[in-house]
Each structure stands twice: as C-alpha cells, then as structure tokens.
Coordinates of C-alpha atoms and ligand atoms in Angstrom, one line a residue:
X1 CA 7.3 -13.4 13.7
X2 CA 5.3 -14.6 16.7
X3 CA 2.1 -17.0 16.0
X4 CA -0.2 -13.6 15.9
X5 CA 1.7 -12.0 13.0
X6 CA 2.0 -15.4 11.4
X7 CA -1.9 -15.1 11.3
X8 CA -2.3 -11.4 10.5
X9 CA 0.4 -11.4 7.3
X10 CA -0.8 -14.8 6.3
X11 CA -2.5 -13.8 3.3
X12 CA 0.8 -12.3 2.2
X13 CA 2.8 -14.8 3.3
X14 CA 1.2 -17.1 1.3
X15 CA 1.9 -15.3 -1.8
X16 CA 5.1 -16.9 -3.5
X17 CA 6.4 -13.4 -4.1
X18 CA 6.2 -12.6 -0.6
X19 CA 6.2 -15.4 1.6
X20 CA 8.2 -15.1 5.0
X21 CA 11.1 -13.1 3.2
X22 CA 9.0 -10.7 2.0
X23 CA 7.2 -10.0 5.1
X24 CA 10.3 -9.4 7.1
X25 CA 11.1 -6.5 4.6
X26 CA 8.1 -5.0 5.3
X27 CA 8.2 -5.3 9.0
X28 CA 11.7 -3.9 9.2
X29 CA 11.0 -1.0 6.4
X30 CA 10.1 2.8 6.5
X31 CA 7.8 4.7 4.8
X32 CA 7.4 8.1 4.7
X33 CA 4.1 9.5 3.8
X34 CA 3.8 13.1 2.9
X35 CA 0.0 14.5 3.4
X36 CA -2.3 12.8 5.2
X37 CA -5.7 13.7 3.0
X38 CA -7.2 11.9 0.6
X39 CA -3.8 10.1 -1.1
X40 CA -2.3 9.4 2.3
X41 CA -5.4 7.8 3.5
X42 CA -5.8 5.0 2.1
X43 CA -2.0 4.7 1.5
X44 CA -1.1 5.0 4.6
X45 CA -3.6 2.7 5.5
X46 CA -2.5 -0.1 3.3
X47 CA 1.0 0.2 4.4
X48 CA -0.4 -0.3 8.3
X49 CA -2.1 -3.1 7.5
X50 CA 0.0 -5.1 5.2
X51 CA 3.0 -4.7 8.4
X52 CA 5.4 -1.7 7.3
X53 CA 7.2 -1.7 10.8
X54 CA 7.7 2.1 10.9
X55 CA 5.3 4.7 9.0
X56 CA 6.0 8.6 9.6
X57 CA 2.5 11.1 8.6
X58 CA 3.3 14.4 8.0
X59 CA 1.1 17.0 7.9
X60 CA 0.1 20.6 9.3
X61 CA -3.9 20.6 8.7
X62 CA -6.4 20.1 10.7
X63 CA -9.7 17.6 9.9
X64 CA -12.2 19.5 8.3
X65 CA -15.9 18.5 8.1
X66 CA -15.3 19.4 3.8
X67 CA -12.4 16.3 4.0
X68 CA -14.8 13.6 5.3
X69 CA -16.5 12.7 1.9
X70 CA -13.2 11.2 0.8
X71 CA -10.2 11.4 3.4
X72 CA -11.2 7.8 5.3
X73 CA -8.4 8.0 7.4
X74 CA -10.7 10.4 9.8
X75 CA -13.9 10.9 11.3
X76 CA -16.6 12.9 12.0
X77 CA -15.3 13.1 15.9
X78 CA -12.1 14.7 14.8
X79 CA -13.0 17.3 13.0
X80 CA -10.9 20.0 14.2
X81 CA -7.9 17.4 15.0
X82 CA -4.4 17.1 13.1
X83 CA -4.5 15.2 10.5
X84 CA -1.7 13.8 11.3
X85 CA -2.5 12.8 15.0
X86 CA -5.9 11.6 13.5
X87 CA -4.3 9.1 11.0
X88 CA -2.1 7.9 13.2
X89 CA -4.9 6.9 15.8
X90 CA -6.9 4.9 12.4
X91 CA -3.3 3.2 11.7
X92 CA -3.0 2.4 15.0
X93 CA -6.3 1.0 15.3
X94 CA -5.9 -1.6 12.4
X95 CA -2.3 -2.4 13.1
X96 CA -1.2 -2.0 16.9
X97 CA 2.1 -3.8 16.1
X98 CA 3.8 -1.0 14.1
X99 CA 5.4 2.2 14.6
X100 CA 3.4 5.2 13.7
X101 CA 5.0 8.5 14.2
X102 CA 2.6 12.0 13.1
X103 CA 4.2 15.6 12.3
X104 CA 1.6 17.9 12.7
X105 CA 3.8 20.7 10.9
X106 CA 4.9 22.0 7.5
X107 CA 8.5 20.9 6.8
X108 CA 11.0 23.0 5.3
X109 CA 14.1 21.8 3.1
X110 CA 16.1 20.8 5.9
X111 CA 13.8 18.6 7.8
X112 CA 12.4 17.2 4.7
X113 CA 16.5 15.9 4.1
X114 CA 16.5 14.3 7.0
X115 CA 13.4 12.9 7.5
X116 CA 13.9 11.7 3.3
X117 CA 17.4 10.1 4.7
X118 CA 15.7 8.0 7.3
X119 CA 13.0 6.2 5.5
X120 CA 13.0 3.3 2.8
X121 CA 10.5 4.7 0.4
X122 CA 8.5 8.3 0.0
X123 CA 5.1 8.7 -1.0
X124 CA 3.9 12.2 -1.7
X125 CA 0.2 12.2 -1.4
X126 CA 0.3 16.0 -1.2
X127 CA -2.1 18.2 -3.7
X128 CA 0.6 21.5 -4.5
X129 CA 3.7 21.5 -6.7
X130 CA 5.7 23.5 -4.8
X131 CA 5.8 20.5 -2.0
X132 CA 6.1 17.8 -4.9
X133 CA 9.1 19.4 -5.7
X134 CA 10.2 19.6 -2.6
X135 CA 9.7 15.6 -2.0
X136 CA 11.3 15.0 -5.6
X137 CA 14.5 16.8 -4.7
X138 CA 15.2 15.3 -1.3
X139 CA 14.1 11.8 -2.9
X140 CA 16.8 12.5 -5.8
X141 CA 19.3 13.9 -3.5
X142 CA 18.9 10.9 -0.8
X143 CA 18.4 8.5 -3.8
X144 CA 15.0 6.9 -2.6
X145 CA 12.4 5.7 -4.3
X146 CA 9.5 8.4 -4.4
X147 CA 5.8 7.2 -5.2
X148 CA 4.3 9.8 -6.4
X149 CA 0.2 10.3 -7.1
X150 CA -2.5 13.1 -8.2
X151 CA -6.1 13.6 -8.6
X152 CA -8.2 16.3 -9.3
X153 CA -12.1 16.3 -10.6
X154 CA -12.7 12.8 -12.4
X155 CA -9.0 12.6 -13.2
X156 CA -6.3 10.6 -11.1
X157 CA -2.4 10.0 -12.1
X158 CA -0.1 8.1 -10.3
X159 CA 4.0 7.5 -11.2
X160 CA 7.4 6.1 -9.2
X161 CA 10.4 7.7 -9.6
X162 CA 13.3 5.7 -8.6
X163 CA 16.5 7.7 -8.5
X164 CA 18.1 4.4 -8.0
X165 CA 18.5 3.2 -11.0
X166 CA 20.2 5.9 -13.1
X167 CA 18.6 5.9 -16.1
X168 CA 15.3 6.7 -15.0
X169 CA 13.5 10.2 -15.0
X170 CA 12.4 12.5 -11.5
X171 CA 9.3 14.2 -11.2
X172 CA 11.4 17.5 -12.2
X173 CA 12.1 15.3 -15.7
X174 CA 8.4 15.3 -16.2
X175 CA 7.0 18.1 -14.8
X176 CA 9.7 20.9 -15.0
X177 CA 10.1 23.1 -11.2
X178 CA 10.0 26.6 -14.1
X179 CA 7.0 25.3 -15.7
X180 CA 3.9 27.0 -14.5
X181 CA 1.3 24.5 -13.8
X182 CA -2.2 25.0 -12.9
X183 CA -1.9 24.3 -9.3
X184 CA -5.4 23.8 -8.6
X185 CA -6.4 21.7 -5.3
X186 CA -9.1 19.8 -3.8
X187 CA -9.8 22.6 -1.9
X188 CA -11.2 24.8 -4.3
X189 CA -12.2 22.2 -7.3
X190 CA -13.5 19.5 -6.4
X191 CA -12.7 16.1 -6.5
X192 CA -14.4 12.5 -7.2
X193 CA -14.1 10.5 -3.6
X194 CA -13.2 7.0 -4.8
X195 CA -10.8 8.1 -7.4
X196 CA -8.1 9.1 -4.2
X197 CA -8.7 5.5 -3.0
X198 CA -7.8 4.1 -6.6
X199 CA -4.9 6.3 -6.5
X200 CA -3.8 6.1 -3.4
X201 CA -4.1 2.2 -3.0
X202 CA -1.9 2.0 -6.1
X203 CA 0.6 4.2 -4.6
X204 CA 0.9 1.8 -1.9
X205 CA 0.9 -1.3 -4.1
X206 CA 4.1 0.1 -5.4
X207 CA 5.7 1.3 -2.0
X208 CA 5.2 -2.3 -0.9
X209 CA 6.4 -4.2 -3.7
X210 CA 9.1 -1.6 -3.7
X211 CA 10.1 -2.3 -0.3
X212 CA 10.1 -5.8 -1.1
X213 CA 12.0 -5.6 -4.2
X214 CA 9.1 -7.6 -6.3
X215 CA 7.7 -7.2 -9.5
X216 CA 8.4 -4.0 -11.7
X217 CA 7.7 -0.6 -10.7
X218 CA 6.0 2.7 -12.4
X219 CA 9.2 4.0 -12.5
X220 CA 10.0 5.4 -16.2
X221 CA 5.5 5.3 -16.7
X222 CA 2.9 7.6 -15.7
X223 CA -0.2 5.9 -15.4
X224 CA -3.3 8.0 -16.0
X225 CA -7.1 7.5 -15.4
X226 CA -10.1 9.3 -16.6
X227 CA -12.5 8.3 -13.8
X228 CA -15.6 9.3 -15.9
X229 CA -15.0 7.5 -18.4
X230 CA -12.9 5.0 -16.2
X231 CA -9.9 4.7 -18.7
X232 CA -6.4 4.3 -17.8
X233 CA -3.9 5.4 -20.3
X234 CA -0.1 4.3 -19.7
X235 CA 2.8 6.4 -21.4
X236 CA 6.3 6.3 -21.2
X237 CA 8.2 9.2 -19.6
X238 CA 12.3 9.6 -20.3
X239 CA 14.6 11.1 -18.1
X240 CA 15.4 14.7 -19.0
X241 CA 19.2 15.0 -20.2
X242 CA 18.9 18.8 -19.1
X243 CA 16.8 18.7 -15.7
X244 CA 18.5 20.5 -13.0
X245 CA 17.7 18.4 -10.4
X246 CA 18.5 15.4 -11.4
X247 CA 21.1 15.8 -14.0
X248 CA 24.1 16.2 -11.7
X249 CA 22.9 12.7 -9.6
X250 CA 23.6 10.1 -12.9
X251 CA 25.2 7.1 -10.8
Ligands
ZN1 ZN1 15.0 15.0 -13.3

C-alpha cells in the first residue's frame, strides 16, 4: 500500500481485526453484487470505500425518477441511465483506486456460473425469487459465500449462506425453489427508504468481514427487522437434509 491508501484504510487498519493483513484481503478480493437498486446501493458502496480491489454491478434497468427516494447510488441527472453504469460512476467517485466493472444486462444460468466462479463473495441485492435462486444455486455450485438481503414495506431481512462449510443451509434450505412465495417488489409495494440502507450496509458488513475471514458470519441465522416498530428478531435456520440444491454438494 502506497502512503495514500495508508491514509484512506486507516481507520480499518487500525482495527486489530483488520490491521494491514486485513486490508490486503480486501484490496485483492472480488465481490460480486447482483442488483444495483436499493440493496446494491449502499452495499456496493461500502465495499468501494472500505478498498474491495475489484467489484462487478449487474444489472439491466435503467434509473427511474420512482428509485431516487431510496437507491443513493444515483441521481437525479441519470434518470434514464443503467443502473449499472450509474453505480459504477458513484463507486468510482468515492474510491478511484479500485476496479469497477457494470453489466447492464440480465444474466442467464451460464453467465451467472461464470461470473459466480470469478468472485470471492456474492451479494444478491435483487427484489424477485426467481433471480435469488438463481444466485443461490451458482453460489452452492461454485461453493461461495452468498450474502443474501430483503426488504419490503417496513420489513427488512438479511442472511449469509456459506456453502463452505458443509453443515450449513442455502437459501433453497430456507425458502424452498417449489414453494410459492408472494413475490411482491418495490415496484409495486412500496418500501421504507432507510430500511434498504440498514439492510444493505449489513450485507456489506458481512461480505467484508467475510472476505477477511473475521468474526462470525449470518450463516445458519436469518436476521429479521420490523422497521416500524424497529425490532430485530434472530432465528436459527438448519440445513434441509432433502433440498435439491444443495443436498448433493455436502463436502
Ligand atoms: Zn439447500
């Protein structure tokens, strides 16, 4: 690290958990952030800032004047933009140093693989559970840490699942792929702006200290929050003997 990243990380570095070590993993690690709305925001943002060398931004919308009152990755000048290009240019603009690379485009099975294959950690910051899926088997089938979050209305959830370490459960494990969930999004219901900063900012907490290897993760809880009543309940979720994504993968 040269004197300037000395001075920009040195509020991690000074961390014992972190220090030098810890800042080198970040500056050599990859992230892949899936949806760059409300989740991937402030994720993505965090990540950028706190040094993750190479970030990839996926996603095939445009900026819409709707996603302003809580997507604070763009602005009211790129309305009409990818969202993808847009974040990129906000990363960019608080971190010079790293790599930021934007997909403006919907990625099918294949790509997904392969893009999965080639980073360090996954976030899924997307808002449908036909993508989340998508993420969770690519994650279990590359065996990389996925960090997974929700929100809709006043209500927010946020979870890691680490196919990593055997024992512990895959999105599939807790929300079943034949299970028909409401799939309601932002989009048509409404949701409360800060709560996808509380979300999203833990999602990136736990992408960090997983590409550090600190701490302990979410993986094996689910972490909910009623924002109205500002609440967080934490349960423990099992792996599912039976799911049949993950139940071929048991290291
Ligand atoms: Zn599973």
């Amino acid at each position: 690290m040269n004197d300037s990243q000395l001075l920009r990380y040195s509020r991690h570095i000074l961390l014992d958990e972190i220090g030098i070590e810890g800042q080198h993993k970040l500056l050599a690690a990859h992230a892949l952030v899936i949806g760059a709305g409300g989740l991937g925001s402030p994720a993505a943002m965090y990540l950028a800032s706190a040094g993750v060398g190479r970030i990839t931004l996926v996603d095939d919308d445009t900026v819409d004047l709707t996603n302003l009152q809580r997507q604070i990755a763009h602005t009211t000048e790129r309305v009409g933009q990818p969202k993808a290009e847009s974040a990129r240019a906000t990363l960019l603009q608080i971190n010079p140093e790293i790599s930021v690379t934007a997909l403006n485009q919907r990625v099918d099975d294949a790509r997904l693989a392969a893009l999965v294959a080639d980073a360090d950690v996954v976030l899924d910051c997307t808002d449908n559970f036909a993508t989340r899926h998508a993420v969770n088997r690519a994650c279990v089938a590359a065996r990389k840490p996925l960090v997974s979050g929700a929100v809709i209305r006043f209500d927010g959830q946020v979870s890691v699942f680490d196919p990593r370490g055997g024992a512990q459960p895959c999105y599939s494990c807790l929300f079943p792929q034949d299970q028909r969930f409401e799939d309601v999004a932002c989009s048509t219901m409404g949701v409360f702006a800060p709560l996808v900063g509380v979300v999203g900012a833990m999602q990136a907490a736990e992408a960090l200290k997983l590409l550090m290897g600190v701490g302990a993760s979410l993986a094996g809880r689910l972490m909910m929050l009623d924002g109205l009543h500002m609440e967080w309940t934490s349960i423990g979720v099992g792996r599912n003997g039976a799911c049949p994504v993950c139940a071929d993968h048991t290291i």
